[in-house]
mmCIF file of C-alpha atoms and ligand atoms in Angstrom:
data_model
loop_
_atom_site.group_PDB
_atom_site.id
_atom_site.type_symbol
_atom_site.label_atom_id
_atom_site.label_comp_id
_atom_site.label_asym_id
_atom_site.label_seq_id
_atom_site.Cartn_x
_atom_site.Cartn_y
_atom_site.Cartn_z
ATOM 1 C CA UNK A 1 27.242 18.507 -12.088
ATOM 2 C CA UNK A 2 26.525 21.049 -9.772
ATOM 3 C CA UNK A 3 27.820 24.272 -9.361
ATOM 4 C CA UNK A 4 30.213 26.092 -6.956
ATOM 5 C CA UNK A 5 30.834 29.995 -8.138
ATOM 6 C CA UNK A 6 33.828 30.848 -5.356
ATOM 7 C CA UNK A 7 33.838 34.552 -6.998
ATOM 8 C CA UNK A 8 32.480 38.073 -5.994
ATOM 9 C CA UNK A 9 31.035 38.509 -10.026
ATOM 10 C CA UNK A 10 29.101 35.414 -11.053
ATOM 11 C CA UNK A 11 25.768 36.251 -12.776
ATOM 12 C CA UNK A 12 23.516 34.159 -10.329
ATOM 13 C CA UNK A 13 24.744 33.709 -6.896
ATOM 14 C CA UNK A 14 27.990 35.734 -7.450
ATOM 15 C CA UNK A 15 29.340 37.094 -4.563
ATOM 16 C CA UNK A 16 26.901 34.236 -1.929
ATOM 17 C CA UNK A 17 30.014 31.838 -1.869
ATOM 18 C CA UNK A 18 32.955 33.867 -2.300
ATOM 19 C CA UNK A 19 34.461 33.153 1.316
ATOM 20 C CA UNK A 20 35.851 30.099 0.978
ATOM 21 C CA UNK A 21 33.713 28.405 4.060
ATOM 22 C CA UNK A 22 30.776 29.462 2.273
ATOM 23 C CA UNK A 23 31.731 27.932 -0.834
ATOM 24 C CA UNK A 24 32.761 24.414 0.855
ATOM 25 C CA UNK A 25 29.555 24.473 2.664
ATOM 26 C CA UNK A 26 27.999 24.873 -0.305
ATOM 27 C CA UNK A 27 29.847 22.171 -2.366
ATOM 28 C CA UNK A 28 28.246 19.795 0.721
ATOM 29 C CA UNK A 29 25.356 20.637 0.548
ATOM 30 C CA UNK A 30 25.620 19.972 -3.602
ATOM 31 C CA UNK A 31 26.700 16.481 -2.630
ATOM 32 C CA UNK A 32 23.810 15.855 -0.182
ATOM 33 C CA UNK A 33 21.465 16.803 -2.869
ATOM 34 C CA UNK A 34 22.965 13.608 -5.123
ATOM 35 C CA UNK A 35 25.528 15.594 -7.103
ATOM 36 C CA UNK A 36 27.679 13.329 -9.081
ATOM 37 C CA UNK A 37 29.960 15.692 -9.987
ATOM 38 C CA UNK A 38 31.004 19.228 -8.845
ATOM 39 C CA UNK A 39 32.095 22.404 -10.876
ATOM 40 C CA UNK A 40 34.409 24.859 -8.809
ATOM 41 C CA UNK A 41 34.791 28.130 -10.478
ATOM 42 C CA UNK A 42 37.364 30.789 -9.722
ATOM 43 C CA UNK A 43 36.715 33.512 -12.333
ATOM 44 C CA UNK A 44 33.432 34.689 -13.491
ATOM 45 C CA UNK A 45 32.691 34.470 -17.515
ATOM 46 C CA UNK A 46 29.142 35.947 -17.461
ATOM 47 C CA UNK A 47 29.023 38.551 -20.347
ATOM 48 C CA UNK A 48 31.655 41.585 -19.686
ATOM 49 C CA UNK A 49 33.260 39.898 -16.824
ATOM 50 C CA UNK A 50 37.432 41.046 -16.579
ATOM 51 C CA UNK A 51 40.047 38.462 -16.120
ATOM 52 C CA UNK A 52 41.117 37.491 -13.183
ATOM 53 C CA UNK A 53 44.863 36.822 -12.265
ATOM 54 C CA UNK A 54 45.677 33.224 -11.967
ATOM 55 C CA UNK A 55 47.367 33.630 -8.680
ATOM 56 C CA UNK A 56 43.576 35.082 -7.496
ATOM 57 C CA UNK A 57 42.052 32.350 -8.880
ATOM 58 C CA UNK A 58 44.103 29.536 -7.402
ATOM 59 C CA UNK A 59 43.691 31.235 -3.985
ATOM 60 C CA UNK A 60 39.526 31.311 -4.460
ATOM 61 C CA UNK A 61 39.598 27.151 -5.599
ATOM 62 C CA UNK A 62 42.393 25.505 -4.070
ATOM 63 C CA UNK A 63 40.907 26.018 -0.488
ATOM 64 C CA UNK A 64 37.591 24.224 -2.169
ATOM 65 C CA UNK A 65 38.861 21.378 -3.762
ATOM 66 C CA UNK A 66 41.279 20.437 -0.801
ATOM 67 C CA UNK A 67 37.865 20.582 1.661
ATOM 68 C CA UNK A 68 35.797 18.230 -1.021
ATOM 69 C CA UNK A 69 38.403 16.308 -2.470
ATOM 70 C CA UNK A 70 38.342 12.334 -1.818
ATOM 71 C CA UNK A 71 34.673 13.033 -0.366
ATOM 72 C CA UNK A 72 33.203 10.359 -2.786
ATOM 73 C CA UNK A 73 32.422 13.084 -5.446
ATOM 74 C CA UNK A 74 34.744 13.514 -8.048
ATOM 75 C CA UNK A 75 35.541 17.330 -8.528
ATOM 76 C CA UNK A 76 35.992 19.736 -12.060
ATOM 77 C CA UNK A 77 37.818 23.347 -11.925
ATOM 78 C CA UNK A 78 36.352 25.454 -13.998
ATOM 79 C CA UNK A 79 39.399 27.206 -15.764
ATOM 80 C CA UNK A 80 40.936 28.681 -18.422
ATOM 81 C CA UNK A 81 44.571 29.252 -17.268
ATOM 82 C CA UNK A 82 47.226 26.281 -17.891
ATOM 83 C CA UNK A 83 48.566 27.429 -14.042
ATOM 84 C CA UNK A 84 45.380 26.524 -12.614
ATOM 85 C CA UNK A 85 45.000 23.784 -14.279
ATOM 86 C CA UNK A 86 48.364 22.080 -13.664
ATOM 87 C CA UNK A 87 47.813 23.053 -9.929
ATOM 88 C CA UNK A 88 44.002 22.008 -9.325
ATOM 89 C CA UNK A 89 44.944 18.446 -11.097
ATOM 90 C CA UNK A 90 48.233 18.174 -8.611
ATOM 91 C CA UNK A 91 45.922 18.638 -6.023
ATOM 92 C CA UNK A 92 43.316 16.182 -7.237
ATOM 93 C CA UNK A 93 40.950 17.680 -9.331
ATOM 94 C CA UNK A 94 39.030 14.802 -11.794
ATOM 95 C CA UNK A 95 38.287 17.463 -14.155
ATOM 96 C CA UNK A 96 38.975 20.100 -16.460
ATOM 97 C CA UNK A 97 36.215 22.330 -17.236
ATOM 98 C CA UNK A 98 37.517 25.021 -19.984
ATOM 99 C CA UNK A 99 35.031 27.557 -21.361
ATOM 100 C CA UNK A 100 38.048 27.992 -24.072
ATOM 101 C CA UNK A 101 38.612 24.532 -24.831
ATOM 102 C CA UNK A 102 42.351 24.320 -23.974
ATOM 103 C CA UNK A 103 43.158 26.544 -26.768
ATOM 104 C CA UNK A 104 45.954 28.607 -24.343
ATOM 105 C CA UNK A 105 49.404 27.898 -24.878
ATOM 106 C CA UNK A 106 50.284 24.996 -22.718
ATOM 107 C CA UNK A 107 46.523 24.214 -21.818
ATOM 108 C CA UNK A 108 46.504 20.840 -23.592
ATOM 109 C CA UNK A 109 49.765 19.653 -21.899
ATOM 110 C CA UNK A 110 48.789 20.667 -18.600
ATOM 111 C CA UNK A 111 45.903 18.189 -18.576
ATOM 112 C CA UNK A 112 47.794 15.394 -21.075
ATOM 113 C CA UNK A 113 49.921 14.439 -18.325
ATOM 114 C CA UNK A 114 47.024 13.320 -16.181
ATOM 115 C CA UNK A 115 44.458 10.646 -16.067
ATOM 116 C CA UNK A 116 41.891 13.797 -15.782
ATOM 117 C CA UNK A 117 38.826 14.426 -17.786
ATOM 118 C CA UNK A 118 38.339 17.546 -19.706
ATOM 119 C CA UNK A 119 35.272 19.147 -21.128
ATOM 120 C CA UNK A 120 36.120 21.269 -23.911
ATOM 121 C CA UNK A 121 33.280 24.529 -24.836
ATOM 122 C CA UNK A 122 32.616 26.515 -27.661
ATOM 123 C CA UNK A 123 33.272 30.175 -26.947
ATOM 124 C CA UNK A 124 33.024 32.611 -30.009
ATOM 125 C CA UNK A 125 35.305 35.572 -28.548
ATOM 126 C CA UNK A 126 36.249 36.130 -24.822
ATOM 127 C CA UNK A 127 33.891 37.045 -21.971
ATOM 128 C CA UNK A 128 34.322 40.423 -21.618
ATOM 129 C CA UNK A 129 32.863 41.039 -25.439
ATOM 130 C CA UNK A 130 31.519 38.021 -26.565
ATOM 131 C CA UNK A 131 28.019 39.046 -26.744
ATOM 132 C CA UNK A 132 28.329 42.430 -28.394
ATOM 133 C CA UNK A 133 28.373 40.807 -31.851
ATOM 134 C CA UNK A 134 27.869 37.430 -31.986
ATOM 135 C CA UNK A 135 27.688 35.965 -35.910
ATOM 136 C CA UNK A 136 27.678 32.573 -37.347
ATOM 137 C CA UNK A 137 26.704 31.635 -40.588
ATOM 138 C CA UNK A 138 25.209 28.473 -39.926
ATOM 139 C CA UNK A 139 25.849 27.802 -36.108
ATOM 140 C CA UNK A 140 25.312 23.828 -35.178
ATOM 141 C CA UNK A 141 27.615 23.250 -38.269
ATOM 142 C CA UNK A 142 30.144 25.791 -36.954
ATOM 143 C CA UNK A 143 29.984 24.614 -33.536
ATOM 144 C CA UNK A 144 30.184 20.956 -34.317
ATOM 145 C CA UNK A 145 33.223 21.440 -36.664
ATOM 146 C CA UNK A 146 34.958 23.493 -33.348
ATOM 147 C CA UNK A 147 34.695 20.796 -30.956
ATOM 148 C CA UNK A 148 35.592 18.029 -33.191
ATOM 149 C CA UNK A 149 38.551 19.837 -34.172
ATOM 150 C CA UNK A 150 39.084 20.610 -30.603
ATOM 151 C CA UNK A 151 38.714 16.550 -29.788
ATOM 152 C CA UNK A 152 41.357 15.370 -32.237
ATOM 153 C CA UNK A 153 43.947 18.336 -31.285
ATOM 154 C CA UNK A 154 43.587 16.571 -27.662
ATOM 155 C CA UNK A 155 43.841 13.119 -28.691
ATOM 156 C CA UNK A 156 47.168 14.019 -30.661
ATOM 157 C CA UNK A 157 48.558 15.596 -28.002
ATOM 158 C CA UNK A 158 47.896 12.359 -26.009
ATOM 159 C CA UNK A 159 44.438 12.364 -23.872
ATOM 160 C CA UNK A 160 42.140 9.569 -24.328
ATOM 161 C CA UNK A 161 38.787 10.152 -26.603
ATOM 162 C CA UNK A 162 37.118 8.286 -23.697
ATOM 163 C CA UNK A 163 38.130 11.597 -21.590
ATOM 164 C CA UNK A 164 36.782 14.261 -23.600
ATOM 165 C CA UNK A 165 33.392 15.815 -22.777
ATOM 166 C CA UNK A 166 31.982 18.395 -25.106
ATOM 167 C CA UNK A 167 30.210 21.496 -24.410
ATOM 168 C CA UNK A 168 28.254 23.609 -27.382
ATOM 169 C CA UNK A 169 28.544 26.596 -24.609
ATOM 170 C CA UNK A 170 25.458 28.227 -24.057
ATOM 171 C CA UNK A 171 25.688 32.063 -24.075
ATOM 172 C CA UNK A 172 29.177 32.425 -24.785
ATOM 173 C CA UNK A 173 28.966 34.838 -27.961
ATOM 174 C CA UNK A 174 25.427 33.291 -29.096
ATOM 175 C CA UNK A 175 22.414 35.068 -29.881
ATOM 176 C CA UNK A 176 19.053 33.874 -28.410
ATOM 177 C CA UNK A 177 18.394 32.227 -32.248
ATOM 178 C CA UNK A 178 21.831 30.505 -32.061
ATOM 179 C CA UNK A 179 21.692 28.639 -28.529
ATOM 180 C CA UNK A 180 17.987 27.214 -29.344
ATOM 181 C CA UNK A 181 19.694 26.352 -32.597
ATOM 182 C CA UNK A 182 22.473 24.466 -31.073
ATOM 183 C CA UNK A 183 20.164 23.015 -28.467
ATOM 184 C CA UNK A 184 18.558 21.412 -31.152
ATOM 185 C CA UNK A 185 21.730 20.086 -32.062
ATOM 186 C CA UNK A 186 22.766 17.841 -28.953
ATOM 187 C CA UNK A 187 21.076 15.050 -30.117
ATOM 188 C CA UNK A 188 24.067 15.394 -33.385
ATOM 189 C CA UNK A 189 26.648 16.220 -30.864
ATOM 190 C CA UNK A 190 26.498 13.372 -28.854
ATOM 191 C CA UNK A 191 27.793 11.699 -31.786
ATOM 192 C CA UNK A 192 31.045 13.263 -31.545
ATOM 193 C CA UNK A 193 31.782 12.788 -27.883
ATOM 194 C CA UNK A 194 29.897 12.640 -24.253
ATOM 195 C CA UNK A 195 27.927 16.059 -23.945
ATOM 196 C CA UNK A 196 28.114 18.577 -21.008
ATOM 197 C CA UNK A 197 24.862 20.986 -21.037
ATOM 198 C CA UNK A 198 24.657 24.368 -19.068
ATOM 199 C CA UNK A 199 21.325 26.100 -19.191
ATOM 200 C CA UNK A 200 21.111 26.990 -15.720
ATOM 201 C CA UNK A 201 19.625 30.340 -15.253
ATOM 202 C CA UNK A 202 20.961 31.736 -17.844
ATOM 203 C CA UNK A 203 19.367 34.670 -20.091
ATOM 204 C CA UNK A 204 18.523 32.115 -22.904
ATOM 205 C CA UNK A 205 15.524 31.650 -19.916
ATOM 206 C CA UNK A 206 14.741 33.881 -18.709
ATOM 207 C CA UNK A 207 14.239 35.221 -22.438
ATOM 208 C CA UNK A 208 11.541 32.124 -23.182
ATOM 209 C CA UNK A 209 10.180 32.166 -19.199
ATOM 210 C CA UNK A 210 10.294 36.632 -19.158
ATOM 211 C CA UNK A 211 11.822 35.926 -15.931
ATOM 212 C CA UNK A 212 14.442 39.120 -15.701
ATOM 213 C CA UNK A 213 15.917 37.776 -12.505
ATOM 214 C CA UNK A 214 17.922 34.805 -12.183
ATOM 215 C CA UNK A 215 15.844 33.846 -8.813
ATOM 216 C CA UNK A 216 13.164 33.242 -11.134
ATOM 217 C CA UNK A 217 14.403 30.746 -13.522
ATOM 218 C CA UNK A 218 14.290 27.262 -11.707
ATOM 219 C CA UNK A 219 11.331 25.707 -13.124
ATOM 220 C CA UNK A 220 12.539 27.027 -16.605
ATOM 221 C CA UNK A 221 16.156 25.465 -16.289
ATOM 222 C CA UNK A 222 14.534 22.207 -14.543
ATOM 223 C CA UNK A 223 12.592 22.122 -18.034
ATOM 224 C CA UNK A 224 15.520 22.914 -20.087
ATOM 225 C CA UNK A 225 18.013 20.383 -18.378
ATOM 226 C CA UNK A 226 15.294 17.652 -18.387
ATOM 227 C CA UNK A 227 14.953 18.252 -22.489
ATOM 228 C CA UNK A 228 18.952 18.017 -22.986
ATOM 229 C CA UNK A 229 18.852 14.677 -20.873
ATOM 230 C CA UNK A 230 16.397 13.468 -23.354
ATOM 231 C CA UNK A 231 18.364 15.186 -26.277
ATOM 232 C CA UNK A 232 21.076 12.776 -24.726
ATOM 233 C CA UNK A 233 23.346 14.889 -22.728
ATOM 234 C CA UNK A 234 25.245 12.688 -20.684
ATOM 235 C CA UNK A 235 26.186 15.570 -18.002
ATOM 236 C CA UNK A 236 23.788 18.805 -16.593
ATOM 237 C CA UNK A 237 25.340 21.649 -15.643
ATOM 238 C CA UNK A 238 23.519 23.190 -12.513
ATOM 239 C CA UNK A 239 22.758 25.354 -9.707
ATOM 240 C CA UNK A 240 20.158 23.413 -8.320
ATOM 241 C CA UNK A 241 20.939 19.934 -7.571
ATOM 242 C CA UNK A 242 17.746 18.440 -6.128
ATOM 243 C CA UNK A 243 15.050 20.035 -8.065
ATOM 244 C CA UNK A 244 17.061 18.852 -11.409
ATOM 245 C CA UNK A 245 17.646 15.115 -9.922
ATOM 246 C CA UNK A 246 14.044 14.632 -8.524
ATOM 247 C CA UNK A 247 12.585 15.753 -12.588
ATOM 248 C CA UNK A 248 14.711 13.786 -14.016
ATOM 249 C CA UNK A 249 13.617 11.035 -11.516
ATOM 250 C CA UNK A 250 10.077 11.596 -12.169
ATOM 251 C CA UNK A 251 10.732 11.702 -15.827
ATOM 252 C CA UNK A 252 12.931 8.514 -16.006
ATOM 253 C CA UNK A 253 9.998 6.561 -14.399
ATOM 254 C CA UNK A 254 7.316 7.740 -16.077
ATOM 255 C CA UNK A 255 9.775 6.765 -19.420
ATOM 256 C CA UNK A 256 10.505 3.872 -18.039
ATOM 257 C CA UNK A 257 14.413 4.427 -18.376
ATOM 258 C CA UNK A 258 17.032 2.213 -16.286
ATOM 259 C CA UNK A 259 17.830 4.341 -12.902
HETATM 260 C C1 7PJ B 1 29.307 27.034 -18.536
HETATM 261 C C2 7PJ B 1 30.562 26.718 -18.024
HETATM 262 C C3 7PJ B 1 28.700 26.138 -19.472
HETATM 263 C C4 7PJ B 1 30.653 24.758 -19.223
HETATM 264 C C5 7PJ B 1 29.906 28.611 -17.231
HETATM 265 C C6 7PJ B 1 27.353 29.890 -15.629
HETATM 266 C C7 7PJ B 1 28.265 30.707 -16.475
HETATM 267 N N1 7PJ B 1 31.225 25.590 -18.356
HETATM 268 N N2 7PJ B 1 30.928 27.726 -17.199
HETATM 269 N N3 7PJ B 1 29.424 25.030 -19.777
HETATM 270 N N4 7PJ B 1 28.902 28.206 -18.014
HETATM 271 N N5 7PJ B 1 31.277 23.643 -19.599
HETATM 272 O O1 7PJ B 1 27.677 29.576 -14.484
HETATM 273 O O2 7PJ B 1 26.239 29.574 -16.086
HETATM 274 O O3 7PJ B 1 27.613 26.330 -20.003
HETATM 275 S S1 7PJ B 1 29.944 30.092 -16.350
#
């Protein structure tokens, strides 16, 4: 899955894509490099970011989604407002991508209707304070019992288990301790339902690489989305699209895992 950040505030490449011919040149050049799957974004949730309107955020991913729609690549909309979702899957959107896991009022019908997918995430808090006090008692078990909770609201509000995706949501209210915790967990989740991992370049890296800038994180997000493939994660979460595919490449062969 790669990524498409059409906002000003994003913590790696906010602000490169925001204009919207930027972003759909982008998205192409995401498919080029083998994407399966793309993730457009309309509102930054990196640590402290404010909420954006959902009338802004429609008018950042519509434009996006009607360039790459029907270009062979199914698309996700990263969202967590019910108005954008009901509007990015009338105008074909395969996916629902919700860092809150459809908990908003009239999230779960939005995408029930629909023959979409949704991944649900774990989020302790909201963005704009989630990592000022992040505390779990015992975190994979907490996680794991949020998401399968999560799974069984959706299937009794009518969307197919076989359309779920789950997410254990890196840095989203997690200490460094608690994502290499629940990393250590996918193997577990995958149990549960098809899982969706999102390392790249986040601070989780740079804290094990001491890379302070995002520019400097590939090879440690290559590493760390190459170990969740083997942990079983069935989808990556990335910024960079070729340098994940051709590791996991080399890696399959070398395995000798079915291409
Ligand atoms: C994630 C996400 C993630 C899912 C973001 C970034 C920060 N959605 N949206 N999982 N992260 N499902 O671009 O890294 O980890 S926003």
């Amino acid at each position: 899955m790669g990524i498409v950040n059409i906002t000003p505030d994003s913590f790696h490449d906010g602000g490169r894509f925001a204009a919207a011919g930027d972003a759909i040149a982008h998205a192409h050049r995401l498919i080029d490099e083998g994407a399966d799957l793309l993730d457009l974004g309309g509102e930054s949730t990196r640590p402290g970011a404010a909420p954006v309107p959902a009338e802004e955020e429609l008018a950042r991913v519509l434009p996006v989604l009607e360039a790459v729609r029907g270009g062979g690549v199914p698309v996700s909309v990263d969202t967590r407002h019910p108005a954008v979702m009901r509007a990015a899957l009338a105008a074909g959107a395969a996916m629902i991508n919700d860092v809150n896991a459809l908990r908003a009022p009239g999230a779960i019908e939005a995408v029930a209707g629909t023959d979409a997918s949704v991944c649900l995430m774990h989020m302790q808090g909201e963005p704009r304070t989630m990592q000022q006090a992040p505390r779990y008692a015992d975190v994979a078990a907490e996680v794991t019992a949020f998401l399968a909770a999560r799974i069984e609201a959706c299937v009794a509000a009518g969307i197919d288990r076989g359309r779920i995706v789950i997410d254990p949501g890196f840095g989203f209210g997690k200490r460094f301790d608690d994502n290499v915790a629940l990393a250590r967990a996918l193997t577990a989740l995958a149990g549960l339902a098809p899982v969706l991992a999102g390392f790249s370049r986040k601070s989780m890296i740079g804290a094990m690489t001491g890379r302070a800038s995002t520019a400097d994180r590939l090879a440690g997000s290559v590493a760390a989305a190459l170990w969740a493939a083997r942990q079983g994660a069935a989808i990556l979460r990335v910024h960079d699209v070729a340098a994940t595919r051709d590791a996991l490449s080399v890696w399959r062969q070398l395995e000798g895992v079915e291409q």
